[in-house]
PDB file of C-alpha atoms and ligand atoms in Angstrom:
ATOM      1  CA  MET H  21     126.992 127.586  66.184  1.00  0.00           C
ATOM      2  CA  ARG H  22     127.524 131.338  66.171  1.00  0.00           C
ATOM      3  CA  VAL H  23     126.011 134.101  68.272  1.00  0.00           C
ATOM      4  CA  ASN H  24     125.841 137.712  67.049  1.00  0.00           C
ATOM      5  CA  ASP H  25     125.267 140.669  69.357  1.00  0.00           C
ATOM      6  CA  LEU H  26     122.660 138.968  71.520  1.00  0.00           C
ATOM      7  CA  TYR H  27     120.456 140.908  73.969  1.00  0.00           C
ATOM      8  CA  PHE H  28     117.714 139.531  76.173  1.00  0.00           C
ATOM      9  CA  ALA H  29     115.575 140.850  79.043  1.00  0.00           C
ATOM     10  CA  TYR H  30     112.928 139.059  81.141  1.00  0.00           C
ATOM     11  CA  ASP H  31     111.634 142.454  82.296  1.00  0.00           C
ATOM     12  CA  LYS H  32     113.198 145.883  81.753  1.00  0.00           C
ATOM     13  CA  GLU H  33     116.806 145.108  82.588  1.00  0.00           C
ATOM     14  CA  ASP H  34     118.978 143.281  80.042  1.00  0.00           C
ATOM     15  CA  ILE H  35     120.169 139.947  81.412  1.00  0.00           C
ATOM     16  CA  ILE H  36     122.132 139.152  78.250  1.00  0.00           C
ATOM     17  CA  ASN H  37     124.055 142.245  77.283  1.00  0.00           C
ATOM     18  CA  GLY H  38     125.450 142.160  73.743  1.00  0.00           C
ATOM     19  CA  ILE H  39     127.024 138.724  73.494  1.00  0.00           C
ATOM     20  CA  SER H  40     128.924 137.479  70.402  1.00  0.00           C
ATOM     21  CA  PHE H  41     130.915 134.263  70.209  1.00  0.00           C
ATOM     22  CA  GLU H  42     131.374 131.022  68.341  1.00  0.00           C
ATOM     23  CA  ILE H  43     131.035 127.476  69.636  1.00  0.00           C
ATOM     24  CA  LYS H  44     133.737 125.347  68.069  1.00  0.00           C
ATOM     25  CA  ASN H  45     132.589 122.200  66.326  1.00  0.00           C
ATOM     26  CA  LYS H  46     133.489 118.874  67.940  1.00  0.00           C
ATOM     27  CA  LYS H  47     135.008 120.567  70.995  1.00  0.00           C
ATOM     28  CA  ILE H  48     133.995 120.782  74.663  1.00  0.00           C
ATOM     29  CA  THR H  49     133.147 124.336  75.694  1.00  0.00           C
ATOM     30  CA  THR H  50     132.384 125.241  79.298  1.00  0.00           C
ATOM     31  CA  LEU H  51     130.618 128.349  80.519  1.00  0.00           C
ATOM     32  CA  LEU H  52     131.810 129.691  83.863  1.00  0.00           C
ATOM     33  CA  GLY H  53     130.430 132.622  85.819  1.00  0.00           C
ATOM     34  CA  ALA H  54     128.944 133.714  89.124  1.00  0.00           C
ATOM     35  CA  ASN H  55     125.378 132.830  90.172  1.00  0.00           C
ATOM     36  CA  GLY H  56     122.874 134.924  88.279  1.00  0.00           C
ATOM     37  CA  CYS H  57     125.277 136.152  85.555  1.00  0.00           C
ATOM     38  CA  GLY H  58     123.037 134.706  82.825  1.00  0.00           C
ATOM     39  CA  LYS H  59     124.442 131.270  81.955  1.00  0.00           C
ATOM     40  CA  SER H  60     121.120 129.385  81.987  1.00  0.00           C
ATOM     41  CA  THR H  61     119.412 132.255  80.182  1.00  0.00           C
ATOM     42  CA  LEU H  62     122.062 132.114  77.464  1.00  0.00           C
ATOM     43  CA  PHE H  63     121.521 128.346  77.176  1.00  0.00           C
ATOM     44  CA  GLN H  64     117.771 128.910  76.758  1.00  0.00           C
ATOM     45  CA  LEU H  65     118.479 131.402  73.966  1.00  0.00           C
ATOM     46  CA  LEU H  66     120.903 129.047  72.234  1.00  0.00           C
ATOM     47  CA  THR H  67     118.407 126.176  72.348  1.00  0.00           C
ATOM     48  CA  LYS H  68     115.367 128.087  71.087  1.00  0.00           C
ATOM     49  CA  ASN H  69     113.559 128.086  74.455  1.00  0.00           C
ATOM     50  CA  LEU H  70     113.774 131.894  74.651  1.00  0.00           C
ATOM     51  CA  LYS H  71     113.782 134.530  71.930  1.00  0.00           C
ATOM     52  CA  ALA H  72     116.399 137.288  71.844  1.00  0.00           C
ATOM     53  CA  ARG H  73     115.330 140.941  71.902  1.00  0.00           C
ATOM     54  CA  HIS H  74     118.187 141.725  69.520  1.00  0.00           C
ATOM     55  CA  GLY H  75     120.846 139.703  67.674  1.00  0.00           C
ATOM     56  CA  GLN H  76     120.888 136.178  66.334  1.00  0.00           C
ATOM     57  CA  VAL H  77     121.875 132.624  67.123  1.00  0.00           C
ATOM     58  CA  LEU H  78     123.054 130.881  63.955  1.00  0.00           C
ATOM     59  CA  LEU H  79     123.205 127.125  63.431  1.00  0.00           C
ATOM     60  CA  GLU H  80     124.945 126.177  60.173  1.00  0.00           C
ATOM     61  CA  GLU H  81     124.559 129.874  59.180  1.00  0.00           C
ATOM     62  CA  LYS H  82     120.760 129.724  59.652  1.00  0.00           C
ATOM     63  CA  ASN H  83     118.982 131.826  62.284  1.00  0.00           C
ATOM     64  CA  VAL H  84     117.631 129.300  64.803  1.00  0.00           C
ATOM     65  CA  GLN H  85     114.352 131.263  64.909  1.00  0.00           C
ATOM     66  CA  ASP H  86     113.821 130.234  61.258  1.00  0.00           C
ATOM     67  CA  ILE H  87     114.505 126.553  61.939  1.00  0.00           C
ATOM     68  CA  LYS H  88     111.439 124.439  62.797  1.00  0.00           C
ATOM     69  CA  LEU H  89     111.546 123.030  66.327  1.00  0.00           C
ATOM     70  CA  LYS H  90     111.433 119.447  65.050  1.00  0.00           C
ATOM     71  CA  GLU H  91     114.397 119.990  62.719  1.00  0.00           C
ATOM     72  CA  PHE H  92     116.260 121.863  65.466  1.00  0.00           C
ATOM     73  CA  ALA H  93     115.709 118.993  67.929  1.00  0.00           C
ATOM     74  CA  GLN H  94     117.263 116.588  65.416  1.00  0.00           C
ATOM     75  CA  LYS H  95     120.505 118.546  65.720  1.00  0.00           C
ATOM     76  CA  VAL H  96     120.583 120.089  69.187  1.00  0.00           C
ATOM     77  CA  ALA H  97     119.701 118.586  72.583  1.00  0.00           C
ATOM     78  CA  ILE H  98     119.731 120.063  76.066  1.00  0.00           C
ATOM     79  CA  VAL H  99     119.854 118.517  79.526  1.00  0.00           C
ATOM     80  CA  HIS H 100     118.472 121.157  81.879  1.00  0.00           C
ATOM     81  CA  GLN H 101     119.658 122.004  85.358  1.00  0.00           C
ATOM     82  CA  TYR H 102     116.377 120.763  86.845  1.00  0.00           C
ATOM     83  CA  ASN H 103     114.559 117.873  85.205  1.00  0.00           C
ATOM     84  CA  THR H 104     111.213 116.507  86.247  1.00  0.00           C
ATOM     85  CA  ALA H 105     109.353 113.390  85.205  1.00  0.00           C
ATOM     86  CA  PRO H 106     106.906 111.051  86.951  1.00  0.00           C
ATOM     87  CA  ALA H 107     108.681 108.782  89.441  1.00  0.00           C
ATOM     88  CA  ASP H 108     106.994 105.722  87.924  1.00  0.00           C
ATOM     89  CA  LEU H 109     108.300 106.399  84.406  1.00  0.00           C
ATOM     90  CA  PRO H 110     110.613 103.562  83.278  1.00  0.00           C
ATOM     91  CA  VAL H 111     114.106 104.619  82.152  1.00  0.00           C
ATOM     92  CA  LYS H 112     113.662 103.087  78.709  1.00  0.00           C
ATOM     93  CA  ARG H 113     110.440 105.037  78.131  1.00  0.00           C
ATOM     94  CA  LEU H 114     112.115 108.315  79.114  1.00  0.00           C
ATOM     95  CA  VAL H 115     115.016 107.624  76.763  1.00  0.00           C
ATOM     96  CA  SER H 116     112.610 106.753  73.931  1.00  0.00           C
ATOM     97  CA  TYR H 117     111.159 110.294  74.138  1.00  0.00           C
ATOM     98  CA  GLY H 118     114.424 111.471  72.597  1.00  0.00           C
ATOM     99  CA  ARG H 119     113.273 109.910  69.309  1.00  0.00           C
ATOM    100  CA  ILE H 120     110.063 111.985  69.102  1.00  0.00           C
ATOM    101  CA  PRO H 121     111.596 114.642  66.799  1.00  0.00           C
ATOM    102  CA  PHE H 122     112.253 111.885  64.260  1.00  0.00           C
ATOM    103  CA  TYR H 123     108.751 110.337  64.201  1.00  0.00           C
ATOM    104  CA  LYS H 124     106.590 110.832  61.162  1.00  0.00           C
ATOM    105  CA  HIS H 125     102.775 111.083  61.533  1.00  0.00           C
ATOM    106  CA  PHE H 126     101.313 108.197  63.588  1.00  0.00           C
ATOM    107  CA  GLN H 127     104.533 106.285  63.249  1.00  0.00           C
ATOM    108  CA  THR H 128     105.650 103.864  65.924  1.00  0.00           C
ATOM    109  CA  GLN H 129     109.281 103.094  66.755  1.00  0.00           C
ATOM    110  CA  THR H 130     111.299 101.806  63.828  1.00  0.00           C
ATOM    111  CA  ASP H 131     114.188  99.354  64.137  1.00  0.00           C
ATOM    112  CA  LYS H 132     116.534 102.326  63.753  1.00  0.00           C
ATOM    113  CA  ASP H 133     114.837 104.132  66.676  1.00  0.00           C
ATOM    114  CA  LYS H 134     115.178 101.000  68.826  1.00  0.00           C
ATOM    115  CA  GLU H 135     118.825 100.650  67.857  1.00  0.00           C
ATOM    116  CA  ILE H 136     119.557 104.277  68.824  1.00  0.00           C
ATOM    117  CA  ILE H 137     117.662 103.966  72.143  1.00  0.00           C
ATOM    118  CA  ASN H 138     119.721 100.851  72.953  1.00  0.00           C
ATOM    119  CA  TRP H 139     122.910 102.688  72.028  1.00  0.00           C
ATOM    120  CA  ALA H 140     121.965 105.625  74.310  1.00  0.00           C
ATOM    121  CA  LEU H 141     121.282 103.196  77.185  1.00  0.00           C
ATOM    122  CA  GLU H 142     124.510 101.342  76.559  1.00  0.00           C
ATOM    123  CA  VAL H 143     126.806 104.357  76.316  1.00  0.00           C
ATOM    124  CA  THR H 144     125.360 105.791  79.547  1.00  0.00           C
ATOM    125  CA  ASN H 145     125.724 102.386  81.233  1.00  0.00           C
ATOM    126  CA  LEU H 146     121.994 102.072  81.910  1.00  0.00           C
ATOM    127  CA  LYS H 147     121.252  98.830  80.066  1.00  0.00           C
ATOM    128  CA  GLU H 148     120.631  96.851  83.252  1.00  0.00           C
ATOM    129  CA  LEU H 149     118.480  99.614  84.728  1.00  0.00           C
ATOM    130  CA  SER H 150     116.400 100.228  81.619  1.00  0.00           C
ATOM    131  CA  ASN H 151     113.208  98.702  83.092  1.00  0.00           C
ATOM    132  CA  ARG H 152     113.546 100.457  86.450  1.00  0.00           C
ATOM    133  CA  ASN H 153     111.419 103.481  87.243  1.00  0.00           C
ATOM    134  CA  LEU H 154     113.086 106.879  87.569  1.00  0.00           C
ATOM    135  CA  GLY H 155     112.032 107.063  91.229  1.00  0.00           C
ATOM    136  CA  GLN H 156     114.123 103.964  91.948  1.00  0.00           C
ATOM    137  CA  LEU H 157     117.404 105.457  90.719  1.00  0.00           C
ATOM    138  CA  SER H 158     120.240 107.249  92.507  1.00  0.00           C
ATOM    139  CA  GLY H 159     120.939 110.893  91.633  1.00  0.00           C
ATOM    140  CA  GLY H 160     123.836 109.920  89.360  1.00  0.00           C
ATOM    141  CA  GLN H 161     121.834 107.216  87.587  1.00  0.00           C
ATOM    142  CA  ARG H 162     118.918 109.615  87.090  1.00  0.00           C
ATOM    143  CA  GLN H 163     121.258 112.219  85.610  1.00  0.00           C
ATOM    144  CA  ARG H 164     122.568 109.593  83.197  1.00  0.00           C
ATOM    145  CA  ALA H 165     118.980 108.746  82.207  1.00  0.00           C
ATOM    146  CA  TRP H 166     118.348 112.384  81.214  1.00  0.00           C
ATOM    147  CA  ILE H 167     121.611 112.453  79.284  1.00  0.00           C
ATOM    148  CA  ALA H 168     120.570 109.198  77.569  1.00  0.00           C
ATOM    149  CA  MET H 169     117.283 110.807  76.486  1.00  0.00           C
ATOM    150  CA  ALA H 170     119.221 113.716  74.978  1.00  0.00           C
ATOM    151  CA  LEU H 171     121.584 111.243  73.267  1.00  0.00           C
ATOM    152  CA  ALA H 172     118.634 109.420  71.713  1.00  0.00           C
ATOM    153  CA  GLN H 173     118.146 112.627  69.719  1.00  0.00           C
ATOM    154  CA  LYS H 174     121.586 111.852  68.199  1.00  0.00           C
ATOM    155  CA  PRO H 175     122.433 115.544  68.436  1.00  0.00           C
ATOM    156  CA  GLN H 176     125.390 117.249  66.803  1.00  0.00           C
ATOM    157  CA  ILE H 177     125.465 119.644  69.761  1.00  0.00           C
ATOM    158  CA  LEU H 178     124.685 118.639  73.326  1.00  0.00           C
ATOM    159  CA  PHE H 179     124.037 121.356  75.948  1.00  0.00           C
ATOM    160  CA  LEU H 180     124.337 120.391  79.619  1.00  0.00           C
ATOM    161  CA  ASP H 181     123.363 122.913  82.279  1.00  0.00           C
ATOM    162  CA  GLU H 182     125.256 122.015  85.474  1.00  0.00           C
ATOM    163  CA  PRO H 183     125.254 118.243  84.803  1.00  0.00           C
ATOM    164  CA  THR H 184     127.092 117.449  88.041  1.00  0.00           C
ATOM    165  CA  THR H 185     124.933 119.392  90.512  1.00  0.00           C
ATOM    166  CA  TYR H 186     123.951 117.421  93.631  1.00  0.00           C
ATOM    167  CA  LEU H 187     126.220 114.510  92.715  1.00  0.00           C
ATOM    168  CA  ASP H 188     129.008 113.230  94.941  1.00  0.00           C
ATOM    169  CA  VAL H 189     132.525 113.429  93.533  1.00  0.00           C
ATOM    170  CA  LYS H 190     132.497 109.875  92.122  1.00  0.00           C
ATOM    171  CA  TYR H 191     129.294 110.455  90.157  1.00  0.00           C
ATOM    172  CA  GLN H 192     130.542 113.907  89.077  1.00  0.00           C
ATOM    173  CA  ILE H 193     133.656 112.361  87.528  1.00  0.00           C
ATOM    174  CA  GLU H 194     131.583 109.547  86.002  1.00  0.00           C
ATOM    175  CA  ILE H 195     129.373 112.110  84.226  1.00  0.00           C
ATOM    176  CA  LEU H 196     132.353 114.220  83.100  1.00  0.00           C
ATOM    177  CA  ARG H 197     134.135 111.115  81.717  1.00  0.00           C
ATOM    178  CA  LEU H 198     130.962 110.169  79.856  1.00  0.00           C
ATOM    179  CA  ILE H 199     130.841 113.685  78.388  1.00  0.00           C
ATOM    180  CA  LYS H 200     134.487 113.382  77.309  1.00  0.00           C
ATOM    181  CA  LEU H 201     133.752 110.007  75.698  1.00  0.00           C
ATOM    182  CA  LEU H 202     130.776 111.411  73.769  1.00  0.00           C
ATOM    183  CA  ASN H 203     133.041 114.131  72.450  1.00  0.00           C
ATOM    184  CA  LYS H 204     136.021 111.910  71.575  1.00  0.00           C
ATOM    185  CA  ASP H 205     134.320 108.749  70.319  1.00  0.00           C
ATOM    186  CA  TYR H 206     131.157 110.225  68.794  1.00  0.00           C
ATOM    187  CA  ASN H 207     132.447 113.670  67.708  1.00  0.00           C
ATOM    188  CA  MET H 208     129.714 115.407  69.638  1.00  0.00           C
ATOM    189  CA  THR H 209     130.044 119.135  70.226  1.00  0.00           C
ATOM    190  CA  ILE H 210     129.503 119.721  73.945  1.00  0.00           C
ATOM    191  CA  VAL H 211     128.571 122.977  75.655  1.00  0.00           C
ATOM    192  CA  MET H 212     128.145 122.848  79.416  1.00  0.00           C
ATOM    193  CA  VAL H 213     127.846 124.990  82.504  1.00  0.00           C
ATOM    194  CA  LEU H 214     130.031 123.989  85.443  1.00  0.00           C
ATOM    195  CA  HIS H 215     130.712 125.629  88.781  1.00  0.00           C
ATOM    196  CA  ASP H 216     133.867 123.660  89.583  1.00  0.00           C
ATOM    197  CA  ILE H 217     136.753 125.598  88.004  1.00  0.00           C
ATOM    198  CA  ASN H 218     139.186 122.660  88.215  1.00  0.00           C
ATOM    199  CA  GLN H 219     136.768 120.332  86.455  1.00  0.00           C
ATOM    200  CA  ALA H 220     136.235 123.038  83.817  1.00  0.00           C
ATOM    201  CA  ILE H 221     140.012 123.318  83.261  1.00  0.00           C
ATOM    202  CA  HIS H 222     140.471 119.552  83.071  1.00  0.00           C
ATOM    203  CA  TYR H 223     137.517 118.581  80.865  1.00  0.00           C
ATOM    204  CA  SER H 224     137.193 121.543  78.457  1.00  0.00           C
ATOM    205  CA  ASP H 225     138.897 122.505  75.226  1.00  0.00           C
ATOM    206  CA  GLU H 226     137.618 126.014  75.676  1.00  0.00           C
ATOM    207  CA  ILE H 227     136.241 128.101  78.554  1.00  0.00           C
ATOM    208  CA  ILE H 228     133.936 131.075  78.244  1.00  0.00           C
ATOM    209  CA  GLY H 229     133.848 133.410  81.237  1.00  0.00           C
ATOM    210  CA  MET H 230     130.657 135.375  81.836  1.00  0.00           C
ATOM    211  CA  LYS H 231     129.903 138.357  84.041  1.00  0.00           C
ATOM    212  CA  LYS H 232     126.663 140.344  84.271  1.00  0.00           C
ATOM    213  CA  GLY H 233     125.347 139.118  80.916  1.00  0.00           C
ATOM    214  CA  LYS H 234     128.607 139.708  79.046  1.00  0.00           C
ATOM    215  CA  ILE H 235     131.483 137.506  77.940  1.00  0.00           C
ATOM    216  CA  ILE H 236     134.711 138.609  79.588  1.00  0.00           C
ATOM    217  CA  PHE H 237     137.021 135.963  78.091  1.00  0.00           C
ATOM    218  CA  GLN H 238     137.063 132.906  75.866  1.00  0.00           C
ATOM    219  CA  GLY H 239     139.872 130.495  75.111  1.00  0.00           C
ATOM    220  CA  ASN H 240     142.035 127.568  76.094  1.00  0.00           C
ATOM    221  CA  PRO H 241     141.681 126.824  79.857  1.00  0.00           C
ATOM    222  CA  GLN H 242     145.449 126.910  80.415  1.00  0.00           C
ATOM    223  CA  GLU H 243     145.546 130.430  78.980  1.00  0.00           C
ATOM    224  CA  VAL H 244     142.365 132.057  80.247  1.00  0.00           C
ATOM    225  CA  ILE H 245     142.166 130.773  83.820  1.00  0.00           C
ATOM    226  CA  CYS H 246     144.351 132.817  86.137  1.00  0.00           C
ATOM    227  CA  GLU H 247     144.054 134.657  89.440  1.00  0.00           C
ATOM    228  CA  ASN H 248     142.901 137.831  87.650  1.00  0.00           C
ATOM    229  CA  SER H 249     140.180 136.183  85.548  1.00  0.00           C
ATOM    230  CA  ILE H 250     138.834 134.360  88.627  1.00  0.00           C
ATOM    231  CA  GLN H 251     138.820 137.608  90.584  1.00  0.00           C
ATOM    232  CA  ASP H 252     137.015 139.319  87.713  1.00  0.00           C
ATOM    233  CA  MET H 253     134.378 136.580  87.367  1.00  0.00           C
ATOM    234  CA  TYR H 254     133.666 135.729  90.987  1.00  0.00           C
ATOM    235  CA  GLY H 255     135.137 138.670  92.945  1.00  0.00           C
ATOM    236  CA  ILE H 256     137.348 136.386  95.029  1.00  0.00           C
ATOM    237  CA  ASN H 257     141.101 136.010  95.318  1.00  0.00           C
ATOM    238  CA  LEU H 258     142.131 132.382  94.802  1.00  0.00           C
ATOM    239  CA  LYS H 259     145.597 130.930  94.297  1.00  0.00           C
ATOM    240  CA  VAL H 260     146.375 129.227  90.997  1.00  0.00           C
ATOM    241  CA  GLY H 261     149.168 126.636  90.895  1.00  0.00           C
ATOM    242  CA  TYR H 262     150.474 123.653  88.927  1.00  0.00           C
ATOM    243  CA  LEU H 263     150.542 119.948  89.671  1.00  0.00           C
ATOM    244  CA  GLU H 264     152.143 117.641  87.083  1.00  0.00           C
ATOM    245  CA  ASN H 265     151.962 120.458  84.501  1.00  0.00           C
ATOM    246  CA  GLN H 266     148.226 120.820  85.007  1.00  0.00           C
ATOM    247  CA  LYS H 267     146.755 124.087  86.235  1.00  0.00           C
ATOM    248  CA  TYR H 268     144.775 123.942  89.490  1.00  0.00           C
ATOM    249  CA  VAL H 269     142.836 126.546  91.400  1.00  0.00           C
ATOM    250  CA  LEU H 270     142.998 126.307  95.176  1.00  0.00           C
ATOM    251  CA  ALA H 271     139.287 126.758  95.789  1.00  0.00           C
ATOM    252  CA  VAL H 272     139.365 126.769  99.582  1.00  0.00           C
TER     253      VAL H 272
HETATM  254  N1  LIG N  26     112.075 133.387  84.380  1.00  0.00           N
HETATM  255  C1  LIG N  26     112.708 134.460  84.855  1.00  0.00           C
HETATM  256  N2  LIG N  26     112.049 135.626  85.046  1.00  0.00           N
HETATM  257  C2  LIG N  26     112.684 136.725  85.505  1.00  0.00           C
HETATM  258  N3  LIG N  26     114.009 136.749  85.823  1.00  0.00           N
HETATM  259  C3  LIG N  26     114.707 135.614  85.666  1.00  0.00           C
HETATM  260  C4  LIG N  26     114.103 134.409  85.167  1.00  0.00           C
HETATM  261  N4  LIG N  26     115.044 133.442  85.120  1.00  0.00           N
HETATM  262  C5  LIG N  26     116.194 134.011  85.550  1.00  0.00           C
HETATM  263  N5  LIG N  26     115.989 135.302  85.876  1.00  0.00           N
HETATM  264  C6  LIG N  26     117.016 136.261  86.359  1.00  0.00           C
HETATM  265  O1  LIG N  26     117.988 136.407  85.332  1.00  0.00           O
HETATM  266  C7  LIG N  26     119.299 136.490  85.879  1.00  0.00           C
HETATM  267  C8  LIG N  26     120.174 135.403  85.252  1.00  0.00           C
HETATM  268  O2  LIG N  26     119.691 134.137  85.678  1.00  0.00           O
HETATM  269  P1  LIG N  26     120.309 132.769  85.123  1.00  0.00           P
HETATM  270  O3  LIG N  26     119.509 131.649  85.690  1.00  0.00           O
HETATM  271  O4  LIG N  26     120.451 132.863  83.652  1.00  0.00           O
HETATM  272  O5  LIG N  26     121.758 132.831  85.796  1.00  0.00           O
HETATM  273  P2  LIG N  26     122.856 131.687  85.946  1.00  0.00           P
HETATM  274  O6  LIG N  26     124.158 132.326  85.580  1.00  0.00           O
HETATM  275  O7  LIG N  26     122.464 130.463  85.211  1.00  0.00           O
HETATM  276  O8  LIG N  26     122.805 131.444  87.526  1.00  0.00           O
HETATM  277  P3  LIG N  26     123.140 130.127  88.424  1.00  0.00           P
HETATM  278  O9  LIG N  26     124.632 129.919  88.369  1.00  0.00           O
HETATM  279  O10 LIG N  26     122.709 130.556  89.784  1.00  0.00           O
HETATM  280  O11 LIG N  26     122.348 128.964  87.887  1.00  0.00           O
HETATM  281  C9  LIG N  26     119.145 136.376  87.398  1.00  0.00           C
HETATM  282  O12 LIG N  26     119.170 137.667  87.941  1.00  0.00           O
HETATM  283  C10 LIG N  26     117.772 135.741  87.579  1.00  0.00           C
HETATM  284  O13 LIG N  26     117.175 136.166  88.775  1.00  0.00           O
END
């Protein structure tokens, strides 16, 4: 996926301010940036939920605006920051909604759809909870259910907007390991927003730093994360050190 000179405004002021970059295929890319810098807005533009005022988002060299929503949803899936569904909706039903872009007129689930839904439940470790209602799940389990629905789309690119929000550290790591597995074992291109810089360093192949609707850096986490780039992004001085050759930010 490639982005060319993208601008977007909700009202008068541009929230996305001339952004160009490329998302590398089969890699994990993480977007970092202060609250309100435009990360979710950029995600909405990349996934066809918003339309740019200027510039293009290209998927396989085609402007996403010219790709039909159904075709787009067969290639790209997003798990939003906030997800809502009725509390009495069973997990399996939610996950099955991921197959909607593949249904032909009046068609019911095919064996292939069922197979993919089962795969999505299995890979997210939700098999045993598949008949439970969403309201009966923990925060981490519910997050996995939304990821499973996105996986049922069998996307080439999976967008995750703050997938670890509200989860305790165990569930955060569980979700990040699942994301890594989807990338390694299923060659899925992952683009996510995280707020934890250390998790971004550890789980990403590439980090994009955003500030006030612009990209201020992009590259390998070991190269781009430093005291200066953190200061630039968040306006705070934090120490950066090494532990077992791995870069860590002392975020206290
Ligand atoms: N629907 C909307 N209408 C008007 N302004 C909006 C809308 N959604 C977001 N904004 C504004 O656009 C700017 C960017 O918001 P966005 O949600 O993209 O930031 P973000 O980087 O994802 O923030 P956070 O880290 O807090 O989730 C903010 O100033 C926000 O107030």
